[in-house]
Amino acid sequence: MAQGRRVVVTGLGTVCPNGNDVLSAWESVINGNSGAELIDKFDTSEFSTKFGATVKDFKNNPNIDSKESRRMDLFIQFGLAACAEAITDSGINIEDHDVDRIGVSIGSGIGGLETIEKNALVLDQKGPKRISPFFVPGSIINMASGTVAIKYGLRGPNLSMVSACSSAGHSIGYAARSIAYGEADIMVTGGAEAAMSPLGIAGFNAAKALSTRNESPKEASRPWDRDRDGFVLGEGAGVLILEELEMAKKRSAKIYAEIIGFGMSDDAYHITAPAEDGKGAKLAMKNALIDSEINFSEIDHINAHGTSTPLGDVVESKAIRELFQESADNIYVSSTKSMTGHLLGAAGAIESIFSVLAIKDKVIPPTINLINPDNEAKLKLVANNSIEEKVSFVMNNTFGFGGTNVSLIFKEFE
């Protein structure tokens, strides 16, 4: 990054609607498969939206102790499972390292919503004495990071960014800076979310944010398509292992990519709607480019925020065109949310994983369901099918309620 030590990605882990491990999820995404389906975990008959991008077959995940799982919300479990895969993938033997120099930064936008909802019902129906003693520690957002630290004995920086749908982006960016500035040598970072509950669906329905394409869930998330009608709620977690370059080289680690840019901003405009002039999104991308010390023309691919909302897609497109100008003609732009749905505070984590894999595997994932493009900005949208193409610099955008914006830049490691 612009100041301090170089930071590389050495491990990846995920639990998401397209697969409970990185390989399965990535293969699903590059093949253009949607993880959306009708919700069967609760009765949706009175809901405007009856579907979401749900995690499948997670109940017997080998990385989660069944007894402990009863004491923690699902978002924490997702984070633990993704973390276990990422650490294994990195090849790091925790015992070989100074645990005072290994930190955790796993964010969430909402946290333990389902646990809060269930305990509120218990309080109303059975009274205060029936509330679980694990209610608070099993639902608060920082317990994703805290539980990981406890499990692995990691005593370095420990934090959980809470910035709506930018939470994972902020978490990854600050984790990278913790290493770059010498506060840690290794960071376990990403995001986790599990808001697929009656209250979660009802809340987003009330805000008129969700698609109601109940007859065809897999076609509902359609960023930049003229027929889009809202986002598809997703759930899951993504975890990356970030490591100081020289330490990674010393242990002959597998290096996926280098993280070189982190930019932030706020629209300062509205609690939920993006600023129509796109200045906030533009500023976050600009700040990431300044941090990375590369030319604007060097970005090859943008994994966009691209939620499939009528206004948000247009605003982001406008911001990309205004910032990159003629260079935007050569940037492949796609939204993997068209397949995974919108994982809220975990979105930036799984999309960072896909950004890194696009570099590693030389393939750019598509935006599916893009039939009638709404593309006034004339971007180079990757429609419906992945593209085999070498990319050296990838930007990942995540924007959230409250106007918060994050852009990350990953670089091919040489």
PDB file of C-alpha atoms in Angstrom, residues 171-413:
ATOM      1  CA  SER A 171     -12.517  -4.839   7.609  1.00  0.00           C
ATOM      2  CA  ILE A 172     -10.209  -6.013   4.824  1.00  0.00           C
ATOM      3  CA  GLY A 173      -8.843  -2.532   4.232  1.00  0.00           C
ATOM      4  CA  TYR A 174      -8.067  -1.902   7.882  1.00  0.00           C
ATOM      5  CA  ALA A 175      -6.584  -5.378   8.245  1.00  0.00           C
ATOM      6  CA  ALA A 176      -4.233  -4.636   5.353  1.00  0.00           C
ATOM      7  CA  ARG A 177      -3.247  -1.334   6.928  1.00  0.00           C
ATOM      8  CA  SER A 178      -2.609  -3.029  10.270  1.00  0.00           C
ATOM      9  CA  ILE A 179       0.019  -5.120   8.502  1.00  0.00           C
ATOM     10  CA  ALA A 180       1.329  -2.311   6.321  1.00  0.00           C
ATOM     11  CA  TYR A 181       1.823  -0.083   9.371  1.00  0.00           C
ATOM     12  CA  GLY A 182       3.496  -2.823  11.409  1.00  0.00           C
ATOM     13  CA  GLU A 183       0.745  -3.510  13.949  1.00  0.00           C
ATOM     14  CA  ALA A 184       0.432  -7.146  12.857  1.00  0.00           C
ATOM     15  CA  ASP A 185       2.130  -9.640  10.557  1.00  0.00           C
ATOM     16  CA  ILE A 186      -0.929 -11.747   9.704  1.00  0.00           C
ATOM     17  CA  MET A 187      -4.614 -10.790   9.694  1.00  0.00           C
ATOM     18  CA  VAL A 188      -7.649 -13.053   9.411  1.00  0.00           C
ATOM     19  CA  THR A 189     -10.226 -10.801   7.774  1.00  0.00           C
ATOM     20  CA  GLY A 190     -13.515 -10.627   5.921  1.00  0.00           C
ATOM     21  CA  GLY A 191     -17.213 -10.545   6.735  1.00  0.00           C
ATOM     22  CA  ALA A 192     -20.122 -12.710   7.875  1.00  0.00           C
ATOM     23  CA  GLU A 193     -23.877 -12.247   7.632  1.00  0.00           C
ATOM     24  CA  ALA A 194     -27.048 -14.265   8.322  1.00  0.00           C
ATOM     25  CA  ALA A 195     -30.061 -11.986   8.019  1.00  0.00           C
ATOM     26  CA  MET A 196     -32.308 -14.546   6.274  1.00  0.00           C
ATOM     27  CA  SER A 197     -35.003 -14.361   8.934  1.00  0.00           C
ATOM     28  CA  PRO A 198     -38.623 -13.189   8.980  1.00  0.00           C
ATOM     29  CA  LEU A 199     -37.572  -9.842  10.433  1.00  0.00           C
ATOM     30  CA  GLY A 200     -34.774  -9.441   7.885  1.00  0.00           C
ATOM     31  CA  ILE A 201     -37.005 -10.115   4.889  1.00  0.00           C
ATOM     32  CA  ALA A 202     -39.866  -8.034   6.315  1.00  0.00           C
ATOM     33  CA  GLY A 203     -37.564  -5.122   7.057  1.00  0.00           C
ATOM     34  CA  PHE A 204     -36.074  -4.955   3.580  1.00  0.00           C
ATOM     35  CA  ASN A 205     -39.524  -5.468   2.059  1.00  0.00           C
ATOM     36  CA  ALA A 206     -40.815  -2.522   4.059  1.00  0.00           C
ATOM     37  CA  ALA A 207     -38.001  -0.436   2.586  1.00  0.00           C
ATOM     38  CA  LYS A 208     -38.996  -1.687  -0.901  1.00  0.00           C
ATOM     39  CA  ALA A 209     -35.409  -2.833  -1.417  1.00  0.00           C
ATOM     40  CA  LEU A 210     -35.932  -6.490  -2.370  1.00  0.00           C
ATOM     41  CA  SER A 211     -36.916  -8.042  -5.668  1.00  0.00           C
ATOM     42  CA  THR A 212     -40.374  -9.619  -5.644  1.00  0.00           C
ATOM     43  CA  ARG A 213     -39.780 -11.860  -8.647  1.00  0.00           C
ATOM     44  CA  ASN A 214     -41.109 -14.858  -6.727  1.00  0.00           C
ATOM     45  CA  GLU A 215     -41.954 -16.872  -9.818  1.00  0.00           C
ATOM     46  CA  SER A 216     -38.315 -16.993 -10.956  1.00  0.00           C
ATOM     47  CA  PRO A 217     -35.835 -16.485  -8.068  1.00  0.00           C
ATOM     48  CA  LYS A 218     -32.764 -17.401 -10.083  1.00  0.00           C
ATOM     49  CA  GLU A 219     -33.543 -14.594 -12.540  1.00  0.00           C
ATOM     50  CA  ALA A 220     -34.313 -12.001  -9.893  1.00  0.00           C
ATOM     51  CA  SER A 221     -30.841 -10.528  -9.329  1.00  0.00           C
ATOM     52  CA  ARG A 222     -30.111  -8.740 -12.585  1.00  0.00           C
ATOM     53  CA  PRO A 223     -27.711  -5.789 -12.183  1.00  0.00           C
ATOM     54  CA  TRP A 224     -27.846  -3.248 -15.031  1.00  0.00           C
ATOM     55  CA  ASP A 225     -30.836  -4.939 -16.605  1.00  0.00           C
ATOM     56  CA  ARG A 226     -33.781  -2.658 -17.368  1.00  0.00           C
ATOM     57  CA  ASP A 227     -36.155  -5.118 -15.691  1.00  0.00           C
ATOM     58  CA  ARG A 228     -34.387  -5.179 -12.312  1.00  0.00           C
ATOM     59  CA  ASP A 229     -36.681  -4.575  -9.356  1.00  0.00           C
ATOM     60  CA  GLY A 230     -34.457  -4.795  -6.281  1.00  0.00           C
ATOM     61  CA  PHE A 231     -31.737  -6.909  -4.720  1.00  0.00           C
ATOM     62  CA  VAL A 232     -31.826 -10.541  -3.622  1.00  0.00           C
ATOM     63  CA  LEU A 233     -30.887 -11.088   0.020  1.00  0.00           C
ATOM     64  CA  GLY A 234     -27.945 -13.442   0.490  1.00  0.00           C
ATOM     65  CA  GLU A 235     -26.137 -14.946   3.458  1.00  0.00           C
ATOM     66  CA  GLY A 236     -22.764 -16.463   4.268  1.00  0.00           C
ATOM     67  CA  ALA A 237     -19.181 -15.448   4.980  1.00  0.00           C
ATOM     68  CA  GLY A 238     -15.872 -14.852   3.302  1.00  0.00           C
ATOM     69  CA  VAL A 239     -12.446 -14.840   4.978  1.00  0.00           C
ATOM     70  CA  LEU A 240      -9.055 -13.906   3.570  1.00  0.00           C
ATOM     71  CA  ILE A 241      -5.655 -14.427   5.174  1.00  0.00           C
ATOM     72  CA  LEU A 242      -3.518 -11.339   4.691  1.00  0.00           C
ATOM     73  CA  GLU A 243       0.174 -11.579   5.385  1.00  0.00           C
ATOM     74  CA  GLU A 244       3.250  -9.377   5.329  1.00  0.00           C
ATOM     75  CA  LEU A 245       5.100 -10.186   2.110  1.00  0.00           C
ATOM     76  CA  GLU A 246       8.520 -11.083   3.503  1.00  0.00           C
ATOM     77  CA  MET A 247       6.999 -13.411   6.096  1.00  0.00           C
ATOM     78  CA  ALA A 248       4.936 -15.108   3.388  1.00  0.00           C
ATOM     79  CA  LYS A 249       8.010 -15.526   1.176  1.00  0.00           C
ATOM     80  CA  LYS A 250      10.076 -16.862   4.063  1.00  0.00           C
ATOM     81  CA  ARG A 251       7.646 -19.717   4.621  1.00  0.00           C
ATOM     82  CA  SER A 252       7.211 -20.259   0.837  1.00  0.00           C
ATOM     83  CA  ALA A 253       3.506 -19.464   1.047  1.00  0.00           C
ATOM     84  CA  LYS A 254       1.161 -19.703  -1.903  1.00  0.00           C
ATOM     85  CA  ILE A 255       0.433 -16.074  -2.825  1.00  0.00           C
ATOM     86  CA  TYR A 256      -2.844 -15.349  -4.598  1.00  0.00           C
ATOM     87  CA  ALA A 257      -2.426 -11.605  -5.067  1.00  0.00           C
ATOM     88  CA  GLU A 258      -1.245  -8.424  -3.405  1.00  0.00           C
ATOM     89  CA  ILE A 259      -3.618  -5.869  -1.882  1.00  0.00           C
ATOM     90  CA  ILE A 260      -2.374  -2.419  -2.864  1.00  0.00           C
ATOM     91  CA  GLY A 261      -5.258   0.033  -2.506  1.00  0.00           C
ATOM     92  CA  PHE A 262      -7.932   0.959   0.040  1.00  0.00           C
ATOM     93  CA  GLY A 263     -10.205   3.953  -0.455  1.00  0.00           C
ATOM     94  CA  MET A 264     -13.145   5.253   1.577  1.00  0.00           C
ATOM     95  CA  SER A 265     -15.740   7.998   1.384  1.00  0.00           C
ATOM     96  CA  ASP A 266     -19.318   8.885   2.244  1.00  0.00           C
ATOM     97  CA  ASP A 267     -22.107  10.327   0.104  1.00  0.00           C
ATOM     98  CA  ALA A 268     -23.298  12.570   2.971  1.00  0.00           C
ATOM     99  CA  TYR A 269     -26.678  12.488   1.269  1.00  0.00           C
ATOM    100  CA  HIS A 270     -29.352  10.012   2.459  1.00  0.00           C
ATOM    101  CA  ILE A 271     -29.806   7.150   4.929  1.00  0.00           C
ATOM    102  CA  THR A 272     -30.456   4.533   2.232  1.00  0.00           C
ATOM    103  CA  ALA A 273     -30.335   6.031  -1.259  1.00  0.00           C
ATOM    104  CA  PRO A 274     -27.003   6.673  -3.002  1.00  0.00           C
ATOM    105  CA  ALA A 275     -26.231  10.222  -4.058  1.00  0.00           C
ATOM    106  CA  GLU A 276     -27.470  10.521  -7.617  1.00  0.00           C
ATOM    107  CA  ASP A 277     -24.362  12.400  -8.757  1.00  0.00           C
ATOM    108  CA  GLY A 278     -22.183   9.434  -7.771  1.00  0.00           C
ATOM    109  CA  LYS A 279     -19.588  11.649  -6.103  1.00  0.00           C
ATOM    110  CA  GLY A 280     -19.227   9.451  -3.033  1.00  0.00           C
ATOM    111  CA  ALA A 281     -18.630   6.280  -5.011  1.00  0.00           C
ATOM    112  CA  LYS A 282     -16.265   8.136  -7.319  1.00  0.00           C
ATOM    113  CA  LEU A 283     -14.260   9.482  -4.366  1.00  0.00           C
ATOM    114  CA  ALA A 284     -13.821   6.031  -2.786  1.00  0.00           C
ATOM    115  CA  MET A 285     -12.505   4.608  -6.065  1.00  0.00           C
ATOM    116  CA  LYS A 286     -10.249   7.630  -6.551  1.00  0.00           C
ATOM    117  CA  ASN A 287      -8.836   7.303  -3.035  1.00  0.00           C
ATOM    118  CA  ALA A 288      -8.104   3.605  -3.593  1.00  0.00           C
ATOM    119  CA  LEU A 289      -6.239   4.447  -6.793  1.00  0.00           C
ATOM    120  CA  ILE A 290      -4.230   7.143  -5.016  1.00  0.00           C
ATOM    121  CA  ASP A 291      -3.390   4.687  -2.236  1.00  0.00           C
ATOM    122  CA  SER A 292      -2.283   2.070  -4.766  1.00  0.00           C
ATOM    123  CA  GLU A 293      -0.048   4.524  -6.660  1.00  0.00           C
ATOM    124  CA  ILE A 294      -1.075   3.129 -10.042  1.00  0.00           C
ATOM    125  CA  ASN A 295      -2.481   4.863 -13.097  1.00  0.00           C
ATOM    126  CA  PHE A 296      -6.227   4.837 -13.632  1.00  0.00           C
ATOM    127  CA  SER A 297      -5.687   3.095 -16.966  1.00  0.00           C
ATOM    128  CA  GLU A 298      -4.131   0.047 -15.252  1.00  0.00           C
ATOM    129  CA  ILE A 299      -7.388  -1.284 -13.767  1.00  0.00           C
ATOM    130  CA  ASP A 300      -8.485  -4.277 -15.856  1.00  0.00           C
ATOM    131  CA  HIS A 301     -11.630  -5.403 -14.037  1.00  0.00           C
ATOM    132  CA  ILE A 302     -14.108  -4.054 -11.503  1.00  0.00           C
ATOM    133  CA  ASN A 303     -16.186  -6.408  -9.381  1.00  0.00           C
ATOM    134  CA  ALA A 304     -18.872  -3.801  -8.856  1.00  0.00           C
ATOM    135  CA  HIS A 305     -21.258  -3.232  -5.985  1.00  0.00           C
ATOM    136  CA  GLY A 306     -23.997  -3.831  -8.582  1.00  0.00           C
ATOM    137  CA  THR A 307     -26.903  -4.811  -6.341  1.00  0.00           C
ATOM    138  CA  SER A 308     -29.693  -4.867  -8.961  1.00  0.00           C
ATOM    139  CA  THR A 309     -31.498  -1.830  -7.555  1.00  0.00           C
ATOM    140  CA  PRO A 310     -32.922   0.665 -10.057  1.00  0.00           C
ATOM    141  CA  LEU A 311     -30.960   3.664  -8.773  1.00  0.00           C
ATOM    142  CA  GLY A 312     -27.818   2.107  -7.324  1.00  0.00           C
ATOM    143  CA  ASP A 313     -26.634   0.458 -10.535  1.00  0.00           C
ATOM    144  CA  VAL A 314     -27.010   3.700 -12.498  1.00  0.00           C
ATOM    145  CA  VAL A 315     -25.140   5.746  -9.887  1.00  0.00           C
ATOM    146  CA  GLU A 316     -22.196   3.332  -9.751  1.00  0.00           C
ATOM    147  CA  SER A 317     -21.999   3.173 -13.549  1.00  0.00           C
ATOM    148  CA  LYS A 318     -21.964   6.952 -13.759  1.00  0.00           C
ATOM    149  CA  ALA A 319     -19.225   7.165 -11.119  1.00  0.00           C
ATOM    150  CA  ILE A 320     -17.039   4.635 -12.964  1.00  0.00           C
ATOM    151  CA  ARG A 321     -17.393   6.468 -16.271  1.00  0.00           C
ATOM    152  CA  GLU A 322     -16.737   9.900 -14.768  1.00  0.00           C
ATOM    153  CA  LEU A 323     -13.680   8.736 -12.856  1.00  0.00           C
ATOM    154  CA  PHE A 324     -12.015   6.559 -15.476  1.00  0.00           C
ATOM    155  CA  GLN A 325     -13.295   8.498 -18.495  1.00  0.00           C
ATOM    156  CA  GLU A 326     -11.981   6.908 -21.714  1.00  0.00           C
ATOM    157  CA  SER A 327     -10.091   4.239 -19.695  1.00  0.00           C
ATOM    158  CA  ALA A 328     -13.482   2.808 -18.718  1.00  0.00           C
ATOM    159  CA  ASP A 329     -13.783   1.522 -22.277  1.00  0.00           C
ATOM    160  CA  ASN A 330     -11.160  -1.115 -21.426  1.00  0.00           C
ATOM    161  CA  ILE A 331     -12.376  -2.167 -17.962  1.00  0.00           C
ATOM    162  CA  TYR A 332     -14.433  -5.343 -17.648  1.00  0.00           C
ATOM    163  CA  VAL A 333     -17.269  -4.655 -15.192  1.00  0.00           C
ATOM    164  CA  SER A 334     -19.350  -7.390 -13.578  1.00  0.00           C
ATOM    165  CA  SER A 335     -21.484  -8.040 -10.516  1.00  0.00           C
ATOM    166  CA  THR A 336     -21.259 -11.461  -8.921  1.00  0.00           C
ATOM    167  CA  LYS A 337     -24.288 -10.503  -6.813  1.00  0.00           C
ATOM    168  CA  SER A 338     -26.317 -11.617  -9.808  1.00  0.00           C
ATOM    169  CA  MET A 339     -25.433 -15.157  -8.665  1.00  0.00           C
ATOM    170  CA  THR A 340     -24.777 -14.925  -4.927  1.00  0.00           C
ATOM    171  CA  GLY A 341     -27.354 -12.343  -4.030  1.00  0.00           C
ATOM    172  CA  HIS A 342     -26.360  -9.480  -1.742  1.00  0.00           C
ATOM    173  CA  LEU A 343     -24.585 -10.714   1.385  1.00  0.00           C
ATOM    174  CA  LEU A 344     -24.820  -7.275   3.021  1.00  0.00           C
ATOM    175  CA  GLY A 345     -21.874  -6.937   5.421  1.00  0.00           C
ATOM    176  CA  ALA A 346     -20.185 -10.038   3.976  1.00  0.00           C
ATOM    177  CA  ALA A 347     -20.490  -8.959   0.331  1.00  0.00           C
ATOM    178  CA  GLY A 348     -17.091  -7.282   0.138  1.00  0.00           C
ATOM    179  CA  ALA A 349     -15.423 -10.430   1.464  1.00  0.00           C
ATOM    180  CA  ILE A 350     -16.727 -12.979  -1.018  1.00  0.00           C
ATOM    181  CA  GLU A 351     -16.370 -10.443  -3.824  1.00  0.00           C
ATOM    182  CA  SER A 352     -12.758  -9.816  -2.820  1.00  0.00           C
ATOM    183  CA  ILE A 353     -12.235 -13.576  -2.995  1.00  0.00           C
ATOM    184  CA  PHE A 354     -13.708 -13.603  -6.503  1.00  0.00           C
ATOM    185  CA  SER A 355     -11.513 -10.627  -7.436  1.00  0.00           C
ATOM    186  CA  VAL A 356      -8.401 -12.462  -6.286  1.00  0.00           C
ATOM    187  CA  LEU A 357      -9.422 -15.627  -8.141  1.00  0.00           C
ATOM    188  CA  ALA A 358     -10.083 -13.644 -11.305  1.00  0.00           C
ATOM    189  CA  ILE A 359      -6.411 -12.658 -11.182  1.00  0.00           C
ATOM    190  CA  LYS A 360      -5.183 -16.138 -10.304  1.00  0.00           C
ATOM    191  CA  ASP A 361      -7.288 -18.092 -12.805  1.00  0.00           C
ATOM    192  CA  LYS A 362      -7.361 -15.456 -15.558  1.00  0.00           C
ATOM    193  CA  VAL A 363     -11.131 -15.546 -15.817  1.00  0.00           C
ATOM    194  CA  ILE A 364     -13.663 -12.749 -15.301  1.00  0.00           C
ATOM    195  CA  PRO A 365     -17.017 -13.810 -13.834  1.00  0.00           C
ATOM    196  CA  PRO A 366     -20.206 -12.613 -15.519  1.00  0.00           C
ATOM    197  CA  THR A 367     -23.291 -10.677 -14.597  1.00  0.00           C
ATOM    198  CA  ILE A 368     -26.079 -13.131 -15.330  1.00  0.00           C
ATOM    199  CA  ASN A 369     -29.669 -12.219 -16.231  1.00  0.00           C
ATOM    200  CA  LEU A 370     -28.383  -9.206 -18.171  1.00  0.00           C
ATOM    201  CA  ILE A 371     -30.829  -9.359 -21.075  1.00  0.00           C
ATOM    202  CA  ASN A 372     -31.796  -5.727 -21.695  1.00  0.00           C
ATOM    203  CA  PRO A 373     -28.834  -3.607 -20.553  1.00  0.00           C
ATOM    204  CA  ASP A 374     -29.439  -0.238 -18.934  1.00  0.00           C
ATOM    205  CA  ASN A 375     -25.983   1.004 -19.837  1.00  0.00           C
ATOM    206  CA  GLU A 376     -26.078   4.713 -20.491  1.00  0.00           C
ATOM    207  CA  ALA A 377     -22.505   4.982 -19.160  1.00  0.00           C
ATOM    208  CA  LYS A 378     -21.432   2.591 -21.920  1.00  0.00           C
ATOM    209  CA  LEU A 379     -19.398   0.359 -19.650  1.00  0.00           C
ATOM    210  CA  LYS A 380     -17.787  -2.895 -20.774  1.00  0.00           C
ATOM    211  CA  LEU A 381     -20.282  -5.133 -18.995  1.00  0.00           C
ATOM    212  CA  VAL A 382     -19.521  -8.860 -18.828  1.00  0.00           C
ATOM    213  CA  ALA A 383     -22.953 -10.213 -19.698  1.00  0.00           C
ATOM    214  CA  ASN A 384     -24.141 -13.751 -18.928  1.00  0.00           C
ATOM    215  CA  ASN A 385     -20.922 -15.655 -19.644  1.00  0.00           C
ATOM    216  CA  SER A 386     -17.484 -15.493 -18.025  1.00  0.00           C
ATOM    217  CA  ILE A 387     -14.529 -14.337 -20.093  1.00  0.00           C
ATOM    218  CA  GLU A 388     -11.083 -15.894 -20.123  1.00  0.00           C
ATOM    219  CA  GLU A 389      -8.778 -12.914 -19.882  1.00  0.00           C
ATOM    220  CA  LYS A 390      -5.571 -12.060 -18.042  1.00  0.00           C
ATOM    221  CA  VAL A 391      -6.169  -9.354 -15.460  1.00  0.00           C
ATOM    222  CA  SER A 392      -3.433  -7.761 -13.375  1.00  0.00           C
ATOM    223  CA  PHE A 393      -5.357  -5.123 -11.387  1.00  0.00           C
ATOM    224  CA  VAL A 394      -8.871  -5.657 -10.010  1.00  0.00           C
ATOM    225  CA  MET A 395     -11.027  -3.218  -8.057  1.00  0.00           C
ATOM    226  CA  ASN A 396     -13.822  -4.324  -5.732  1.00  0.00           C
ATOM    227  CA  ASN A 397     -16.529  -1.831  -4.725  1.00  0.00           C
ATOM    228  CA  THR A 398     -18.860  -2.062  -1.731  1.00  0.00           C
ATOM    229  CA  PHE A 399     -21.299   0.682  -0.787  1.00  0.00           C
ATOM    230  CA  GLY A 400     -23.741   0.790   2.125  1.00  0.00           C
ATOM    231  CA  PHE A 401     -26.641   2.488   3.892  1.00  0.00           C
ATOM    232  CA  GLY A 402     -25.638   5.761   5.444  1.00  0.00           C
ATOM    233  CA  GLY A 403     -23.758   6.573   2.237  1.00  0.00           C
ATOM    234  CA  THR A 404     -20.585   4.698   3.196  1.00  0.00           C
ATOM    235  CA  ASN A 405     -18.313   3.577   0.343  1.00  0.00           C
ATOM    236  CA  VAL A 406     -15.235   1.339   0.087  1.00  0.00           C
ATOM    237  CA  SER A 407     -13.005   0.394  -2.820  1.00  0.00           C
ATOM    238  CA  LEU A 408     -10.202  -2.189  -2.651  1.00  0.00           C
ATOM    239  CA  ILE A 409      -7.554  -2.881  -5.290  1.00  0.00           C
ATOM    240  CA  PHE A 410      -5.819  -6.225  -5.753  1.00  0.00           C
ATOM    241  CA  LYS A 411      -2.752  -6.732  -7.932  1.00  0.00           C
ATOM    242  CA  GLU A 412      -1.244  -9.774  -9.574  1.00  0.00           C
ATOM    243  CA  PHE A 413       1.767 -10.822  -7.507  1.00  0.00           C
TER     244      PHE A 413
END
